[in-house]
CSV table of C-alpha atoms and ligand atoms in Angstrom, one decimal:
chain,number,residue,atom,x,y,z
A,1,MET,CA,-24.7,41.7,-39.5
A,2,SER,CA,-28.5,41.3,-39.5
A,3,LEU,CA,-30.5,39.2,-37.0
A,4,ARG,CA,-31.1,36.7,-39.8
A,5,GLU,CA,-27.4,36.3,-40.4
A,6,ARG,CA,-26.6,36.1,-36.7
A,7,LEU,CA,-29.3,33.4,-36.1
A,8,ALA,CA,-28.0,31.5,-39.1
A,9,ALA,CA,-24.4,31.6,-37.6
A,10,GLN,CA,-25.7,30.5,-34.2
A,11,ILE,CA,-27.6,27.6,-35.7
A,12,ARG,CA,-24.5,26.5,-37.7
A,13,ALA,CA,-22.4,26.6,-34.5
A,14,SER,CA,-24.8,25.1,-32.0
A,15,GLY,CA,-27.8,23.6,-33.8
A,16,PRO,CA,-31.4,24.5,-34.4
A,17,LEU,CA,-33.4,26.8,-32.0
A,18,SER,CA,-36.6,26.0,-30.3
A,19,LEU,CA,-39.5,28.2,-31.5
A,20,ALA,CA,-39.4,29.9,-28.1
A,21,GLN,CA,-35.7,30.8,-28.5
A,22,TYR,CA,-36.4,32.1,-32.0
A,23,MET,CA,-39.4,34.2,-30.8
A,24,THR,CA,-37.4,35.6,-27.9
A,25,ALA,CA,-34.6,36.7,-30.2
A,26,CYS,CA,-37.0,38.2,-32.8
A,27,LEU,CA,-38.9,40.2,-30.1
A,28,HIS,CA,-36.3,41.1,-27.5
A,29,ASP,CA,-32.8,40.8,-28.9
A,30,PRO,CA,-31.2,44.0,-27.5
A,31,ASP,CA,-29.7,45.0,-30.9
A,32,PHE,CA,-32.4,43.7,-33.3
A,33,GLY,CA,-35.5,42.6,-31.4
A,34,TYR,CA,-38.8,44.0,-32.6
A,35,TYR,CA,-39.8,45.4,-29.2
A,36,ALA,CA,-36.2,46.5,-28.4
A,37,VAL,CA,-35.8,48.5,-31.6
A,38,ARG,CA,-38.9,49.2,-33.6
A,39,PRO,CA,-42.3,48.5,-31.9
A,40,ALA,CA,-44.9,50.2,-34.1
A,41,LEU,CA,-48.4,50.3,-32.7
A,42,GLY,CA,-51.4,52.1,-34.3
A,43,GLU,CA,-52.9,52.7,-37.7
A,44,GLY,CA,-49.6,53.7,-39.3
A,45,GLY,CA,-47.6,50.9,-37.6
A,46,ASP,CA,-47.7,47.2,-37.7
A,47,PHE,CA,-50.8,46.4,-35.6
A,48,ILE,CA,-53.7,48.0,-33.7
A,49,THR,CA,-55.0,47.1,-30.3
A,50,ALA,CA,-58.3,47.7,-28.5
A,51,PRO,CA,-57.2,50.8,-26.5
A,52,LEU,CA,-56.2,52.4,-29.8
A,53,VAL,CA,-59.5,51.5,-31.4
A,54,SER,CA,-61.5,53.5,-28.8
A,55,GLN,CA,-61.1,55.4,-25.5
A,56,MET,CA,-64.1,53.5,-24.3
A,57,PHE,CA,-62.0,50.4,-23.8
A,58,GLY,CA,-59.6,52.0,-21.2
A,59,GLU,CA,-62.4,54.0,-19.6
A,60,LEU,CA,-64.5,50.9,-18.9
A,61,ILE,CA,-61.4,49.1,-17.5
A,62,GLY,CA,-60.9,52.2,-15.3
A,63,LEU,CA,-64.5,51.8,-13.9
A,64,TRP,CA,-63.9,48.1,-13.5
A,65,ALA,CA,-60.8,48.9,-11.4
A,66,VAL,CA,-62.6,51.4,-9.2
A,67,GLU,CA,-65.4,48.9,-8.5
A,68,THR,CA,-62.9,46.1,-7.9
A,69,TRP,CA,-61.1,48.3,-5.4
A,70,THR,CA,-64.4,49.1,-3.7
A,71,ARG,CA,-65.2,45.4,-3.4
A,72,MET,CA,-61.7,44.8,-2.0
A,73,GLY,CA,-62.7,47.1,0.9
A,74,ARG,CA,-61.1,50.3,-0.5
A,75,PRO,CA,-57.5,49.6,0.7
A,76,ALA,CA,-55.8,52.9,1.5
A,77,ARG,CA,-52.8,52.0,-0.5
A,78,PHE,CA,-52.6,49.5,-3.4
A,79,ARG,CA,-50.5,48.9,-6.5
A,80,LEU,CA,-52.2,49.7,-9.9
A,81,VAL,CA,-50.0,47.7,-12.3
A,82,GLU,CA,-50.2,47.5,-16.1
A,83,MET,CA,-48.0,45.0,-17.8
A,84,GLY,CA,-47.0,45.6,-21.5
A,85,PRO,CA,-48.6,49.1,-21.6
A,86,GLY,CA,-47.7,49.8,-25.3
A,87,ASP,CA,-48.0,53.5,-26.0
A,88,GLY,CA,-49.7,54.3,-22.6
A,89,THR,CA,-53.2,54.8,-24.1
A,90,LEU,CA,-54.9,52.2,-21.9
A,91,MET,CA,-53.5,53.6,-18.7
A,92,SER,CA,-54.2,57.2,-19.7
A,93,ASP,CA,-57.9,56.4,-20.4
A,94,LEU,CA,-58.2,54.2,-17.3
A,95,LEU,CA,-56.8,57.0,-15.0
A,96,ARG,CA,-59.0,59.6,-16.6
A,97,ALA,CA,-62.2,57.6,-16.0
A,98,ALA,CA,-61.0,56.6,-12.5
A,99,ARG,CA,-60.9,60.3,-11.5
A,100,LEU,CA,-64.6,60.0,-10.6
A,101,SER,CA,-63.3,58.4,-7.4
A,102,PRO,CA,-60.6,60.7,-5.9
A,103,ALA,CA,-60.1,58.2,-3.1
A,104,PHE,CA,-59.1,55.5,-5.6
A,105,THR,CA,-56.7,57.8,-7.4
A,106,GLU,CA,-55.2,58.8,-4.1
A,107,ALA,CA,-54.7,55.2,-3.0
A,108,ALA,CA,-53.2,54.0,-6.3
A,109,ASP,CA,-49.5,53.6,-6.6
A,110,VAL,CA,-49.2,53.2,-10.4
A,111,TRP,CA,-46.6,51.0,-12.0
A,112,LEU,CA,-45.9,50.1,-15.6
A,113,VAL,CA,-44.0,46.8,-16.3
A,114,GLU,CA,-42.3,47.2,-19.7
A,115,THR,CA,-39.3,45.5,-21.4
A,116,SER,CA,-39.1,47.9,-24.4
A,117,GLN,CA,-37.0,51.1,-24.0
A,118,PRO,CA,-38.7,52.9,-27.0
A,119,LEU,CA,-42.1,52.1,-25.6
A,120,HIS,CA,-41.0,53.1,-22.1
A,121,ASP,CA,-40.1,56.5,-23.5
A,122,ARG,CA,-43.5,56.9,-25.3
A,123,GLN,CA,-45.3,55.9,-22.0
A,124,ARG,CA,-43.3,58.6,-20.1
A,125,GLN,CA,-44.4,61.2,-22.7
A,126,ALA,CA,-48.0,60.1,-22.6
A,127,LEU,CA,-48.3,59.8,-18.8
A,128,GLY,CA,-45.6,62.0,-17.2
A,129,ASP,CA,-43.2,60.9,-14.4
A,130,HIS,CA,-45.5,60.6,-11.4
A,131,LEU,CA,-45.7,56.8,-11.9
A,132,SER,CA,-43.0,54.1,-11.7
A,133,TRP,CA,-41.6,51.7,-14.2
A,134,ALA,CA,-40.2,48.2,-13.8
A,135,GLY,CA,-38.7,45.6,-16.2
A,136,THR,CA,-40.4,42.7,-14.5
A,137,LEU,CA,-43.3,42.2,-12.2
A,138,GLY,CA,-40.9,41.0,-9.6
A,139,GLU,CA,-39.4,44.5,-9.3
A,140,VAL,CA,-42.8,45.9,-8.2
A,141,PRO,CA,-43.0,45.9,-4.4
A,142,ALA,CA,-45.4,43.2,-3.3
A,143,ASP,CA,-46.3,44.6,0.1
A,144,ALA,CA,-49.8,45.9,-0.8
A,145,PRO,CA,-52.9,44.7,-2.6
A,146,MET,CA,-52.7,44.9,-6.4
A,147,ILE,CA,-55.0,45.5,-9.3
A,148,LEU,CA,-53.3,44.5,-12.5
A,149,VAL,CA,-54.2,44.8,-16.2
A,150,ALA,CA,-52.5,43.4,-19.3
A,151,ASN,CA,-53.9,43.8,-22.8
A,152,GLU,CA,-52.2,41.8,-25.5
A,153,LEU,CA,-49.2,40.8,-23.4
A,154,LEU,CA,-49.6,37.0,-23.3
A,155,ASP,CA,-49.7,36.9,-27.1
A,156,CYS,CA,-46.1,38.1,-27.4
A,157,LEU,CA,-44.6,35.6,-24.9
A,158,PRO,CA,-42.7,32.7,-26.5
A,159,VAL,CA,-44.2,29.3,-27.2
A,160,ARG,CA,-42.8,25.9,-28.0
A,161,GLN,CA,-44.6,23.8,-30.6
A,162,PHE,CA,-44.8,20.0,-30.8
A,163,VAL,CA,-46.0,18.1,-33.8
A,164,ARG,CA,-47.6,14.6,-33.7
A,165,THR,CA,-45.7,12.5,-36.3
A,166,GLU,CA,-46.2,8.8,-37.3
A,167,THR,CA,-43.7,7.8,-34.6
A,168,GLY,CA,-44.7,10.1,-31.7
A,169,TRP,CA,-44.3,13.8,-30.8
A,170,ALA,CA,-41.5,15.9,-32.2
A,171,GLU,CA,-40.6,19.5,-31.4
A,172,ARG,CA,-40.8,22.1,-34.2
A,173,MET,CA,-37.4,23.8,-34.5
A,174,VAL,CA,-35.9,26.7,-36.5
A,175,GLY,CA,-32.9,25.4,-38.5
A,176,LEU,CA,-31.3,26.0,-41.9
A,177,ASP,CA,-32.3,24.4,-45.2
A,178,ALA,CA,-29.8,23.2,-47.8
A,179,ALA,CA,-29.4,26.7,-49.2
A,180,GLY,CA,-28.7,28.1,-45.7
A,181,ALA,CA,-32.0,29.9,-45.3
A,182,LEU,CA,-34.0,29.7,-42.0
A,183,ALA,CA,-36.4,26.8,-42.2
A,184,PHE,CA,-38.6,24.8,-39.9
A,185,GLY,CA,-37.6,21.3,-38.9
A,186,LEU,CA,-38.3,18.7,-36.3
A,187,ALA,CA,-36.3,17.3,-33.4
A,188,ALA,CA,-37.0,14.5,-31.0
A,189,ALA,CA,-39.2,15.6,-28.2
A,190,PRO,CA,-40.0,14.4,-24.7
A,191,VAL,CA,-42.9,11.9,-24.6
A,192,LEU,CA,-46.1,13.9,-24.3
A,193,ASP,CA,-49.2,12.1,-23.0
A,194,ARG,CA,-51.6,14.0,-25.3
A,195,ILE,CA,-53.6,11.9,-27.8
A,196,ALA,CA,-53.8,13.6,-31.2
A,197,PRO,CA,-54.0,12.7,-34.9
A,198,VAL,CA,-50.8,12.7,-37.0
A,199,GLY,CA,-50.1,16.2,-38.1
A,200,ALA,CA,-51.6,17.9,-35.0
A,201,ILE,CA,-49.6,20.8,-33.5
A,202,LEU,CA,-49.6,21.3,-29.8
A,203,GLU,CA,-48.4,24.7,-28.5
A,204,THR,CA,-47.2,25.2,-24.9
A,205,SER,CA,-46.0,28.5,-23.4
A,206,PRO,CA,-44.1,28.1,-20.2
A,207,ALA,CA,-43.7,31.9,-20.2
A,208,GLN,CA,-47.5,32.5,-20.3
A,209,ALA,CA,-48.0,30.0,-17.4
A,210,ALA,CA,-45.1,31.5,-15.4
A,211,ILE,CA,-46.6,35.0,-15.6
A,212,ALA,CA,-50.0,33.7,-14.4
A,213,ASP,CA,-48.2,31.8,-11.6
A,214,GLU,CA,-46.4,35.0,-10.5
A,215,ILE,CA,-49.5,37.2,-10.6
A,216,ALA,CA,-51.6,34.7,-8.8
A,217,ALA,CA,-49.0,34.1,-6.0
A,218,ARG,CA,-48.9,37.9,-5.4
A,219,LEU,CA,-52.7,38.2,-5.4
A,220,VAL,CA,-53.2,35.3,-2.9
A,221,GLU,CA,-50.5,36.8,-0.7
A,222,ALA,CA,-51.6,40.5,-0.6
A,223,GLY,CA,-55.1,40.5,-2.2
A,224,GLY,CA,-56.4,42.0,-5.4
A,225,ALA,CA,-57.4,41.1,-9.0
A,226,ALA,CA,-55.9,40.9,-12.5
A,227,LEU,CA,-57.4,41.2,-15.9
A,228,LEU,CA,-55.6,39.4,-18.8
A,229,ILE,CA,-57.1,40.4,-22.1
A,230,ASP,CA,-55.9,38.7,-25.3
A,231,TYR,CA,-56.9,36.7,-28.4
A,232,GLY,CA,-56.7,33.1,-27.7
A,233,ARG,CA,-58.5,29.9,-26.8
A,234,ALA,CA,-60.8,29.5,-23.8
A,235,VAL,CA,-60.7,25.7,-24.1
A,236,PRO,CA,-57.7,23.4,-24.7
A,237,GLY,CA,-57.0,22.8,-28.4
A,238,PHE,CA,-54.5,22.0,-31.1
A,239,GLY,CA,-53.1,24.2,-33.9
A,240,ASP,CA,-50.3,26.4,-35.0
A,241,THR,CA,-51.2,30.0,-34.1
A,242,LEU,CA,-47.8,31.7,-34.7
A,243,GLN,CA,-48.2,34.7,-36.9
A,244,ALA,CA,-46.0,37.5,-38.1
A,245,LEU,CA,-47.5,41.0,-38.7
A,246,CYS,CA,-45.7,43.7,-40.5
A,247,ARG,CA,-47.6,46.9,-41.4
A,248,HIS,CA,-50.9,45.2,-40.8
A,249,ARG,CA,-50.0,42.4,-43.3
A,250,LYS,CA,-49.4,38.8,-42.4
A,251,GLU,CA,-46.1,37.3,-43.5
A,252,GLY,CA,-44.2,34.1,-42.9
A,253,PRO,CA,-42.7,34.0,-39.3
A,254,LEU,CA,-39.2,33.2,-40.7
A,255,GLU,CA,-39.3,35.9,-43.4
A,256,ASN,CA,-38.0,38.9,-41.5
A,257,PRO,CA,-36.7,38.1,-38.1
A,258,GLY,CA,-36.8,41.1,-35.8
A,259,GLU,CA,-38.7,43.3,-38.3
A,260,ALA,CA,-42.2,41.8,-37.8
A,261,ASP,CA,-44.2,41.5,-34.6
A,262,LEU,CA,-44.6,37.8,-33.8
A,263,THR,CA,-47.6,36.7,-31.9
A,264,VAL,CA,-49.4,33.5,-30.8
A,265,HIS,CA,-52.8,32.8,-29.2
A,266,ALA,CA,-53.0,33.1,-25.5
A,267,ASP,CA,-53.4,29.6,-23.9
A,268,PHE,CA,-56.0,30.6,-21.3
A,269,PRO,CA,-56.7,27.1,-20.0
A,270,ALA,CA,-53.0,26.8,-19.1
A,271,VAL,CA,-52.9,30.3,-17.7
A,272,MET,CA,-55.9,29.7,-15.5
A,273,ALA,CA,-54.6,26.3,-14.3
A,274,ALA,CA,-51.3,27.9,-13.3
A,275,ALA,CA,-53.2,30.6,-11.3
A,276,ALA,CA,-55.6,28.1,-9.7
A,277,ALA,CA,-52.6,26.0,-8.6
A,278,GLN,CA,-51.5,29.0,-6.5
A,279,GLY,CA,-54.9,29.2,-4.8
A,280,ALA,CA,-56.3,32.1,-6.7
A,281,GLN,CA,-59.9,32.3,-7.9
A,282,THR,CA,-60.3,31.9,-11.7
A,283,PRO,CA,-63.9,32.7,-12.7
A,284,GLN,CA,-65.2,31.7,-16.1
A,285,ILE,CA,-63.4,33.4,-19.0
A,286,LEU,CA,-65.6,36.0,-20.8
A,287,THR,CA,-65.4,37.1,-24.4
A,288,GLN,CA,-64.3,40.7,-24.8
A,289,GLY,CA,-67.8,41.5,-26.2
A,290,GLU,CA,-69.5,40.0,-23.1
A,291,PHE,CA,-67.1,41.8,-20.7
A,292,LEU,CA,-67.6,45.2,-22.3
A,293,VAL,CA,-71.3,44.8,-22.6
A,294,ARG,CA,-71.6,43.8,-18.9
A,295,LEU,CA,-69.6,46.9,-18.0
A,296,GLY,CA,-72.1,49.1,-20.0
A,297,ILE,CA,-70.2,50.0,-23.2
A,298,GLY,CA,-73.6,50.5,-24.9
A,299,ALA,CA,-74.6,53.3,-22.5
A,300,ARG,CA,-71.0,54.8,-22.7
A,301,ALA,CA,-71.2,54.9,-26.5
A,302,GLU,CA,-74.6,56.6,-26.4
A,303,ALA,CA,-73.3,59.2,-23.9
A,304,LEU,CA,-70.3,60.0,-26.0
A,305,ALA,CA,-72.4,60.2,-29.2
A,306,ALA,CA,-74.8,62.6,-27.4
A,307,ALA,CA,-71.9,64.8,-26.4
A,308,ARG,CA,-70.4,64.7,-29.9
A,309,PRO,CA,-73.1,64.1,-32.5
A,310,ASP,CA,-70.6,64.9,-35.3
A,311,LEU,CA,-68.7,61.8,-34.2
A,312,SER,CA,-71.6,59.4,-33.7
A,313,GLY,CA,-70.9,57.4,-36.8
A,314,ALA,CA,-67.3,56.9,-35.8
A,315,ILE,CA,-68.3,56.0,-32.2
A,316,GLU,CA,-70.8,53.4,-33.5
A,317,ARG,CA,-68.0,51.8,-35.7
A,318,GLN,CA,-65.6,51.7,-32.7
A,319,LEU,CA,-68.3,50.0,-30.6
A,320,GLU,CA,-68.9,47.4,-33.3
A,321,ARG,CA,-65.2,46.8,-33.7
A,322,LEU,CA,-64.7,46.1,-30.0
A,323,VAL,CA,-67.8,43.9,-29.4
A,324,ALA,CA,-69.2,42.5,-32.6
A,325,PRO,CA,-68.7,38.7,-32.8
A,326,ASP,CA,-67.1,38.9,-36.3
A,327,GLN,CA,-64.7,41.6,-35.2
A,328,MET,CA,-62.8,41.6,-31.8
A,329,GLY,CA,-65.8,40.6,-29.7
A,330,GLU,CA,-65.4,36.8,-29.7
A,331,LEU,CA,-61.8,36.1,-30.6
A,332,PHE,CA,-60.6,38.3,-27.7
A,333,LYS,CA,-61.1,36.9,-24.3
A,334,VAL,CA,-61.0,38.5,-20.8
A,335,ALA,CA,-59.7,36.3,-18.0
A,336,CYS,CA,-59.8,37.4,-14.4
A,337,ILE,CA,-57.6,36.1,-11.6
A,338,HIS,CA,-58.4,37.3,-8.1
A,339,SER,CA,-57.9,36.6,-4.4
A,340,PRO,CA,-60.6,34.8,-2.4
A,341,GLY,CA,-63.2,36.9,-0.5
A,342,PHE,CA,-64.8,39.0,-3.2
A,343,VAL,CA,-65.8,38.8,-6.9
A,344,PRO,CA,-64.7,41.6,-9.4
A,345,PRO,CA,-67.4,43.2,-11.5
A,346,ALA,CA,-68.5,41.4,-14.7
A,347,PHE,CA,-67.3,38.0,-13.3
A,348,GLU,CA,-70.2,37.3,-11.0
A,349,THR,CA,-71.7,33.9,-12.0
A,350,CYS,CA,-75.0,34.2,-13.7
A,351,PRO,CA,-77.9,32.7,-11.8
B,1,LIG,N1,-51.1,46.7,-24.1
B,1,LIG,C1,-50.8,47.6,-25.2
B,1,LIG,C2,-49.6,47.0,-26.0
B,1,LIG,C3,-49.7,45.6,-26.5
B,1,LIG,S1,-48.2,45.2,-27.4
B,1,LIG,C4,-52.0,47.8,-26.0
B,1,LIG,O1,-53.0,47.1,-25.8
B,1,LIG,O2,-52.0,48.6,-26.9
B,1,LIG,C5,-47.3,44.3,-26.2
B,1,LIG,C6,-46.6,45.1,-25.0
B,1,LIG,O3,-46.0,44.2,-24.1
B,1,LIG,C7,-45.6,46.1,-25.5
B,1,LIG,O4,-45.6,47.2,-24.6
B,1,LIG,C8,-44.3,45.2,-25.2
B,1,LIG,O5,-43.1,46.0,-25.2
B,1,LIG,C9,-44.6,44.6,-23.9
B,1,LIG,N2,-43.9,43.4,-23.6
B,1,LIG,C10,-43.5,42.4,-24.3
B,1,LIG,N3,-42.9,41.4,-23.6
B,1,LIG,C11,-43.0,41.7,-22.3
B,1,LIG,C12,-42.6,41.2,-21.1
B,1,LIG,N4,-42.0,40.0,-21.0
B,1,LIG,N5,-42.9,41.8,-19.9
B,1,LIG,C13,-43.5,43.1,-20.0
B,1,LIG,N6,-43.9,43.7,-21.1
B,1,LIG,C14,-43.7,43.0,-22.3
């Protein structure tokens, strides 16, 4: 039985699924879920991410982490956590760059939070066994300060969608059409107090907010900072951002359940509101381009090109891809959540 058939049987038996339930099944079902069975990152896979575009991305985040740790007062022991580490490239580049501070490397207790067994195995191959793995952040001991990084994690957490109809808000559900195929439909929804024109779609992600809430609570309790990097909105807005990617091609989100990667935009305003409610600091969100330029990606690219003149064209293209406004530079945002008492690099307010 395929995931499509199983979901159809489930809908016939107990009614339509919320979009969040559908996404969770497509991404994490133990037998068929995309991340449980066939996550494929990279040029030859389904999607590519910033750490795979260039080593400069992880290296600069490594320097950011070292400077953040310094501003935290160089704690002798801290947890260096990555959530959703993919194939391990970001952590590998981060740790290599951080070697310039042996005291940082010595103090870091490295944890990877990963739900996918195939990716867990790839991370172990890439990074060796001198670090620890957890299935949830809650399993990472909370008795020391923390520096946390997550790139493209929020975008694969489930969302619910609400549609403004003539008669009020309705929730977008996944049901069956007359021929028995998966199809979108609407169900009565709780009353929402948002004013919007008929046809507007409101996305909410309790899962994104819950992660921010948990990260912020730990940072306030034990100190530290988190970087959440993702494509998404920096100001509240409406719109359907659900997208399915299979071999770098967009397809309908109901076409191939479990076979395509499903993503949504990160809802940064909701994420930052959840963090602020815990008492954490939430400086202004930067675009990925601003963040990397403030950390000195221009100089890093020049140094790499000087060391490898044969690769200077490729390095220039990688730089463009990461920071140019019409590439990843503006769509991707970098949000920082930190404990009171210091400000992490790149997030100082401009005079
Ligand atoms: N950060 C990597 C991979 C991004 S893909 C990169 O930038 O290349 C999303 C990653 O998040 C995968 O490793 C996926 O298995 C993981 N993931 C998905 N849901 C998760 C969850 N709820 N908790 C932790 N990791 C999760």
